[in-house]
Amino acid sequence: MKERPLPDRQRLILKEIVDRYIRLREPVSSRMILEDYGLSVSSATVRNDMNDLEASGYIEKPYSSSGRIPTKKGYRFFVDWLLDLSELTREERLEIVEAYETRCLDVSETIHQTAFLLENITGYAAFVIPPRLEETRLERVVLLKMAECLAFLVIISEIGVVEHGLVPLEEELSEEEIRGIMETINRSLRGANLEDVRMLATGEGPEGWYERPVRQAFLVLGHLLERRKERRVYIEGLLNLAADLQEMIPDKAMERFTRLGRALRDGATFAEAVDAARKGKDGIVVNVGDLPLPGFEEFSVVSCGYRPHSGFLGVIAPLWMDYGRAMSATSYIANRLETILLRSCVRSE
Amino acid sequence: MKERPLPDRQRLILKEIVDRYIRLREPVSSRMILEDYGLSVSSATVRNDMNDLEASGYIEKPYSSSGRIPTKKGYRFFVDWLLDLSELTREERLEIVEAYETRCLDVSETIHQTAFLLENITGYAAFVIPPRLEETRLERVVLLKMAECLAFLVIISEIGVVEHGLVPLEEELSEEEIRGIMETINRSLRGANLEDVRMLATGEGPEGWYERPVRQAFLVLGHLLERRKERRVYIEGLLNLAADLQEMIPDKAMERFTRLGRALRDGATFAEAVDAARKGKDGIVVNVGDLPLPGFEEFSVVSCGYRPHSGFLGVIAPLWMDYGRAMSATSYIANRLETILLRSCVRSE
DNA sequence: ATTAGCACTCACAGTGTTTGTCTGCTAATG
DNA sequence: CATTAGCAGACAAACACTGTGAGTGCTAAT
């Protein structure tokens, strides 16, 4: 794990190479570094250092006589040690805060909105992954009579409205009876985590225990939570990666783009990969091209957790992304979302 | 409008050229036609006919000595006169019917599902455009008390649940009072078209006429309908067009793809363009590369209306799409959706 | 340890060559 | 007069060849 620390000048040169490559997207030559950076040594000296850096695996040459570009290891080192964080401007922060102003209490809605927000701010592809069902506790369900044989079921967790759907009833029930069902459900399930609720409601479960109308509500409850479990990922702005791919591999760009798209179509896989890569950390995590998913070899993922635990969000962008900006945007928005979710509890009293 | 009808052999040759080009995607030479099609004439004769067809604008050459490919006019003629419709298989029809089995009464849900379905069946990009608000009448709203200062508003039209959302209340109201609000709203608005409702609810409207809590519900009502008005288009499977673009213009594929994506991001524009191109027709309409939208020059759109009027759905695919299949899939699914929507009214009694 | 100088490498863009396919035209044919 | 055979010409596609210039590695001098 512990690398021998780089000599000062080499650190400087590496930083310059990464900075410049991120800015201009072309191999950096020894002369370029001097021009930009007024180092008081000659280009040959720089070349020697670059040689060392290459030997240690931080940079590489696309071909034998070209300038250098950073390797993944180089980006990694850059992110860990050399990065200048660039805070969001006051205006940008304001924009984010305002975007949440008109929010309603629907969790999916909020999360979807967040994905858009993060996309707009960073210009990269953004994703938001809601807290796992396992980590979300049922506050209560609300069951309301809508028509003779139709009720409305709303699932409310500690962070707001999770899902809602219609419950067809086999016979007409009075409002009192429906309230009774609701209370039966709440009495037995309040405080349970939603994954347990789902399993209970979809599994063979305690069929005999309840009367038919309760079972009917249960069925829908399970159905809704199941749907929620599947639709776990909101990704926006995939199109932003198109131009990057074009630049990366002009002739295979399209193929790679579709591969990426397909990999992300099944959101759950992506969510799990990122979750695993975060290794349980809470705050900002940067994965430099090491997400074990097909098509992600040339992309970095910046992610940040938010409470309730197990929820996280972030951006997907090429290795040469502006890490500083992505990191501050991601953590700022994670923070806002967290605040919004925790504040907005829809409690019963 | 009326073209002089093509001589029989030329029709045959044109059909063969389009058929073959759609199948193999490469210019068709005079010899190919003979091989495939056992015409009892020589290739020179075919060439002469091809010359005539080119002169009339039905086919063209990519370069001076290549085989021929259809022009838009050629595709147009093909679609209008030469096409063999290819019905969906029994299995495919079954698949579609089954997909609607688990349907709930939420209109957006159903429509979204339909877009997926059409994409899967055809393998092209599919879109579904819901009926305009102007063409949808309010069946009724349902307002239900959920917590002390929170109610749930459900908007129900002739075709199902249109939208729902939370209504924050400024003071606690009894269930009776809330029911009162609901009835006030329903009394004055039932049967009105949703666009009028929206304008009424968002505009300055009859502020003075109602007490505060009613206004509050009104506000949310307007907000929900506004959102609905904006989110009018469901497009799925855009990625399917990527490969086609790659084939069409290998070097500019990505650029064109993003242009297409951006054009479709604002769904309303797309919806209007297609709507205009359909010229009020009810059934299947095929637009061969003549949709006046940037990026659509090289794409055809097959669309089909469904009731309630002003709703329509269809596919977007390259000019060389399998029109027969696309048309039968589109019209079949339009038909199913129509049935489902009209059947599923959520009436009050 | 640093530097100047030089030989070497290689992408890139431009140019030429070859090959094979398919056309248009013309003159012959029934 | 429609049809055909035969031939010359067009041109994409694939490939090799070349010059140019940016950038390196190495070596010998400081």
PDB file of N, CA, C and O in Angstrom, chain A residues 152-184:
ATOM      1  N   PHE A 152     -56.501   3.125  -1.832  1.00  0.00           N
ATOM      2  CA  PHE A 152     -55.201   3.672  -2.212  1.00  0.00           C
ATOM      3  C   PHE A 152     -54.227   3.370  -1.098  1.00  0.00           C
ATOM      4  O   PHE A 152     -54.506   3.654   0.065  1.00  0.00           O
ATOM      5  N   LEU A 153     -53.095   2.787  -1.492  1.00  0.00           N
ATOM      6  CA  LEU A 153     -52.108   2.413  -0.487  1.00  0.00           C
ATOM      7  C   LEU A 153     -50.878   3.299  -0.621  1.00  0.00           C
ATOM      8  O   LEU A 153     -50.328   3.437  -1.713  1.00  0.00           O
ATOM      9  N   VAL A 154     -50.458   3.901   0.459  1.00  0.00           N
ATOM     10  CA  VAL A 154     -49.258   4.731   0.449  1.00  0.00           C
ATOM     11  C   VAL A 154     -48.275   4.168   1.457  1.00  0.00           C
ATOM     12  O   VAL A 154     -48.633   3.912   2.600  1.00  0.00           O
ATOM     13  N   ILE A 155     -47.045   3.969   1.001  1.00  0.00           N
ATOM     14  CA  ILE A 155     -46.025   3.429   1.902  1.00  0.00           C
ATOM     15  C   ILE A 155     -45.125   4.568   2.339  1.00  0.00           C
ATOM     16  O   ILE A 155     -44.523   5.247   1.502  1.00  0.00           O
ATOM     17  N   ILE A 156     -45.035   4.771   3.617  1.00  0.00           N
ATOM     18  CA  ILE A 156     -44.272   5.893   4.133  1.00  0.00           C
ATOM     19  C   ILE A 156     -43.146   5.388   5.012  1.00  0.00           C
ATOM     20  O   ILE A 156     -43.354   4.577   5.900  1.00  0.00           O
ATOM     21  N   SER A 157     -41.938   5.856   4.706  1.00  0.00           N
ATOM     22  CA  SER A 157     -40.800   5.450   5.522  1.00  0.00           C
ATOM     23  C   SER A 157     -40.312   6.672   6.279  1.00  0.00           C
ATOM     24  O   SER A 157     -40.863   7.757   6.163  1.00  0.00           O
ATOM     25  N   GLU A 158     -39.247   6.465   7.005  1.00  0.00           N
ATOM     26  CA  GLU A 158     -38.657   7.563   7.763  1.00  0.00           C
ATOM     27  C   GLU A 158     -38.293   8.755   6.882  1.00  0.00           C
ATOM     28  O   GLU A 158     -38.155   9.866   7.367  1.00  0.00           O
ATOM     29  N   ILE A 159     -38.112   8.532   5.586  1.00  0.00           N
ATOM     30  CA  ILE A 159     -37.668   9.637   4.745  1.00  0.00           C
ATOM     31  C   ILE A 159     -38.737  10.128   3.785  1.00  0.00           C
ATOM     32  O   ILE A 159     -38.461  10.976   2.936  1.00  0.00           O
ATOM     33  N   GLY A 160     -39.930   9.654   3.894  1.00  0.00           N
ATOM     34  CA  GLY A 160     -40.980  10.190   3.039  1.00  0.00           C
ATOM     35  C   GLY A 160     -41.784   9.108   2.357  1.00  0.00           C
ATOM     36  O   GLY A 160     -41.727   7.937   2.731  1.00  0.00           O
ATOM     37  N   VAL A 161     -42.520   9.511   1.343  1.00  0.00           N
ATOM     38  CA  VAL A 161     -43.377   8.579   0.637  1.00  0.00           C
ATOM     39  C   VAL A 161     -42.544   7.711  -0.290  1.00  0.00           C
ATOM     40  O   VAL A 161     -41.849   8.206  -1.168  1.00  0.00           O
ATOM     41  N   VAL A 162     -42.593   6.437  -0.078  1.00  0.00           N
ATOM     42  CA  VAL A 162     -41.751   5.526  -0.842  1.00  0.00           C
ATOM     43  C   VAL A 162     -42.458   5.036  -2.100  1.00  0.00           C
ATOM     44  O   VAL A 162     -41.905   5.016  -3.180  1.00  0.00           O
ATOM     45  N   GLU A 163     -43.680   4.634  -1.964  1.00  0.00           N
ATOM     46  CA  GLU A 163     -44.429   4.121  -3.110  1.00  0.00           C
ATOM     47  C   GLU A 163     -45.912   4.302  -2.836  1.00  0.00           C
ATOM     48  O   GLU A 163     -46.332   4.518  -1.702  1.00  0.00           O
ATOM     49  N   HIS A 164     -46.704   4.202  -3.886  1.00  0.00           N
ATOM     50  CA  HIS A 164     -48.144   4.210  -3.688  1.00  0.00           C
ATOM     51  C   HIS A 164     -48.770   3.466  -4.843  1.00  0.00           C
ATOM     52  O   HIS A 164     -48.206   3.366  -5.930  1.00  0.00           O
ATOM     53  N   GLY A 165     -49.930   2.933  -4.603  1.00  0.00           N
ATOM     54  CA  GLY A 165     -50.574   2.168  -5.650  1.00  0.00           C
ATOM     55  C   GLY A 165     -52.015   1.886  -5.286  1.00  0.00           C
ATOM     56  O   GLY A 165     -52.457   2.136  -4.164  1.00  0.00           O
ATOM     57  N   LEU A 166     -52.742   1.368  -6.262  1.00  0.00           N
ATOM     58  CA  LEU A 166     -54.152   1.086  -6.042  1.00  0.00           C
ATOM     59  C   LEU A 166     -54.344  -0.341  -5.557  1.00  0.00           C
ATOM     60  O   LEU A 166     -53.665  -1.254  -6.008  1.00  0.00           O
ATOM     61  N   VAL A 167     -55.262  -0.520  -4.639  1.00  0.00           N
ATOM     62  CA  VAL A 167     -55.598  -1.847  -4.147  1.00  0.00           C
ATOM     63  C   VAL A 167     -57.025  -2.183  -4.554  1.00  0.00           C
ATOM     64  O   VAL A 167     -57.966  -1.579  -4.058  1.00  0.00           O
ATOM     65  N   PRO A 168     -57.177  -3.109  -5.474  1.00  0.00           N
ATOM     66  CA  PRO A 168     -58.538  -3.533  -5.824  1.00  0.00           C
ATOM     67  C   PRO A 168     -59.073  -4.408  -4.706  1.00  0.00           C
ATOM     68  O   PRO A 168     -58.363  -5.260  -4.175  1.00  0.00           O
ATOM     69  N   LEU A 169     -60.302  -4.189  -4.337  1.00  0.00           N
ATOM     70  CA  LEU A 169     -60.900  -4.988  -3.266  1.00  0.00           C
ATOM     71  C   LEU A 169     -61.942  -5.926  -3.866  1.00  0.00           C
ATOM     72  O   LEU A 169     -62.580  -5.591  -4.868  1.00  0.00           O
ATOM     73  N   GLU A 170     -62.113  -7.044  -3.238  1.00  0.00           N
ATOM     74  CA  GLU A 170     -63.047  -8.008  -3.807  1.00  0.00           C
ATOM     75  C   GLU A 170     -64.492  -7.698  -3.447  1.00  0.00           C
ATOM     76  O   GLU A 170     -65.412  -8.087  -4.121  1.00  0.00           O
ATOM     77  N   GLU A 171     -64.629  -6.988  -2.327  1.00  0.00           N
ATOM     78  CA  GLU A 171     -65.996  -6.617  -1.930  1.00  0.00           C
ATOM     79  C   GLU A 171     -65.940  -5.206  -1.383  1.00  0.00           C
ATOM     80  O   GLU A 171     -64.891  -4.723  -0.976  1.00  0.00           O
ATOM     81  N   GLU A 172     -67.043  -4.560  -1.374  1.00  0.00           N
ATOM     82  CA  GLU A 172     -67.037  -3.205  -0.847  1.00  0.00           C
ATOM     83  C   GLU A 172     -66.845  -3.230   0.661  1.00  0.00           C
ATOM     84  O   GLU A 172     -67.457  -4.023   1.381  1.00  0.00           O
ATOM     85  N   LEU A 173     -65.954  -2.349   1.113  1.00  0.00           N
ATOM     86  CA  LEU A 173     -65.710  -2.250   2.546  1.00  0.00           C
ATOM     87  C   LEU A 173     -66.003  -0.823   2.996  1.00  0.00           C
ATOM     88  O   LEU A 173     -65.819   0.127   2.236  1.00  0.00           O
ATOM     89  N   SER A 174     -66.410  -0.672   4.230  1.00  0.00           N
ATOM     90  CA  SER A 174     -66.662   0.669   4.750  1.00  0.00           C
ATOM     91  C   SER A 174     -65.326   1.338   5.079  1.00  0.00           C
ATOM     92  O   SER A 174     -64.291   0.683   5.172  1.00  0.00           O
ATOM     93  N   GLU A 175     -65.372   2.633   5.256  1.00  0.00           N
ATOM     94  CA  GLU A 175     -64.140   3.338   5.619  1.00  0.00           C
ATOM     95  C   GLU A 175     -63.586   2.806   6.925  1.00  0.00           C
ATOM     96  O   GLU A 175     -62.377   2.710   7.119  1.00  0.00           O
ATOM     97  N   GLU A 176     -64.487   2.466   7.796  1.00  0.00           N
ATOM     98  CA  GLU A 176     -64.053   1.933   9.087  1.00  0.00           C
ATOM     99  C   GLU A 176     -63.270   0.645   8.907  1.00  0.00           C
ATOM    100  O   GLU A 176     -62.194   0.459   9.462  1.00  0.00           O
ATOM    101  N   GLU A 177     -63.832  -0.227   8.095  1.00  0.00           N
ATOM    102  CA  GLU A 177     -63.172  -1.503   7.867  1.00  0.00           C
ATOM    103  C   GLU A 177     -61.787  -1.299   7.252  1.00  0.00           C
ATOM    104  O   GLU A 177     -60.818  -1.961   7.619  1.00  0.00           O
ATOM    105  N   ILE A 178     -61.730  -0.359   6.316  1.00  0.00           N
ATOM    106  CA  ILE A 178     -60.446  -0.105   5.664  1.00  0.00           C
ATOM    107  C   ILE A 178     -59.438   0.453   6.661  1.00  0.00           C
ATOM    108  O   ILE A 178     -58.274   0.062   6.695  1.00  0.00           O
ATOM    109  N   ARG A 179     -59.934   1.336   7.493  1.00  0.00           N
ATOM    110  CA  ARG A 179     -59.056   1.852   8.537  1.00  0.00           C
ATOM    111  C   ARG A 179     -58.577   0.706   9.439  1.00  0.00           C
ATOM    112  O   ARG A 179     -57.419   0.679   9.876  1.00  0.00           O
ATOM    113  N   GLY A 180     -59.462  -0.222   9.645  1.00  0.00           N
ATOM    114  CA  GLY A 180     -59.092  -1.379  10.448  1.00  0.00           C
ATOM    115  C   GLY A 180     -57.936  -2.152   9.829  1.00  0.00           C
ATOM    116  O   GLY A 180     -56.959  -2.500  10.496  1.00  0.00           O
ATOM    117  N   ILE A 181     -58.045  -2.381   8.536  1.00  0.00           N
ATOM    118  CA  ILE A 181     -56.967  -3.086   7.828  1.00  0.00           C
ATOM    119  C   ILE A 181     -55.662  -2.337   7.979  1.00  0.00           C
ATOM    120  O   ILE A 181     -54.617  -2.896   8.304  1.00  0.00           O
ATOM    121  N   MET A 182     -55.755  -1.036   7.756  1.00  0.00           N
ATOM    122  CA  MET A 182     -54.563  -0.211   7.848  1.00  0.00           C
ATOM    123  C   MET A 182     -53.932  -0.364   9.227  1.00  0.00           C
ATOM    124  O   MET A 182     -52.723  -0.543   9.347  1.00  0.00           O
ATOM    125  N   GLU A 183     -54.771  -0.330  10.229  1.00  0.00           N
ATOM    126  CA  GLU A 183     -54.201  -0.407  11.574  1.00  0.00           C
ATOM    127  C   GLU A 183     -53.616  -1.784  11.875  1.00  0.00           C
ATOM    128  O   GLU A 183     -52.585  -1.901  12.531  1.00  0.00           O
ATOM    129  N   THR A 184     -54.273  -2.805  11.337  1.00  0.00           N
ATOM    130  CA  THR A 184     -53.704  -4.145  11.484  1.00  0.00           C
ATOM    131  C   THR A 184     -52.299  -4.189  10.903  1.00  0.00           C
ATOM    132  O   THR A 184     -51.348  -4.670  11.533  1.00  0.00           O
TER     133      THR A 184
END
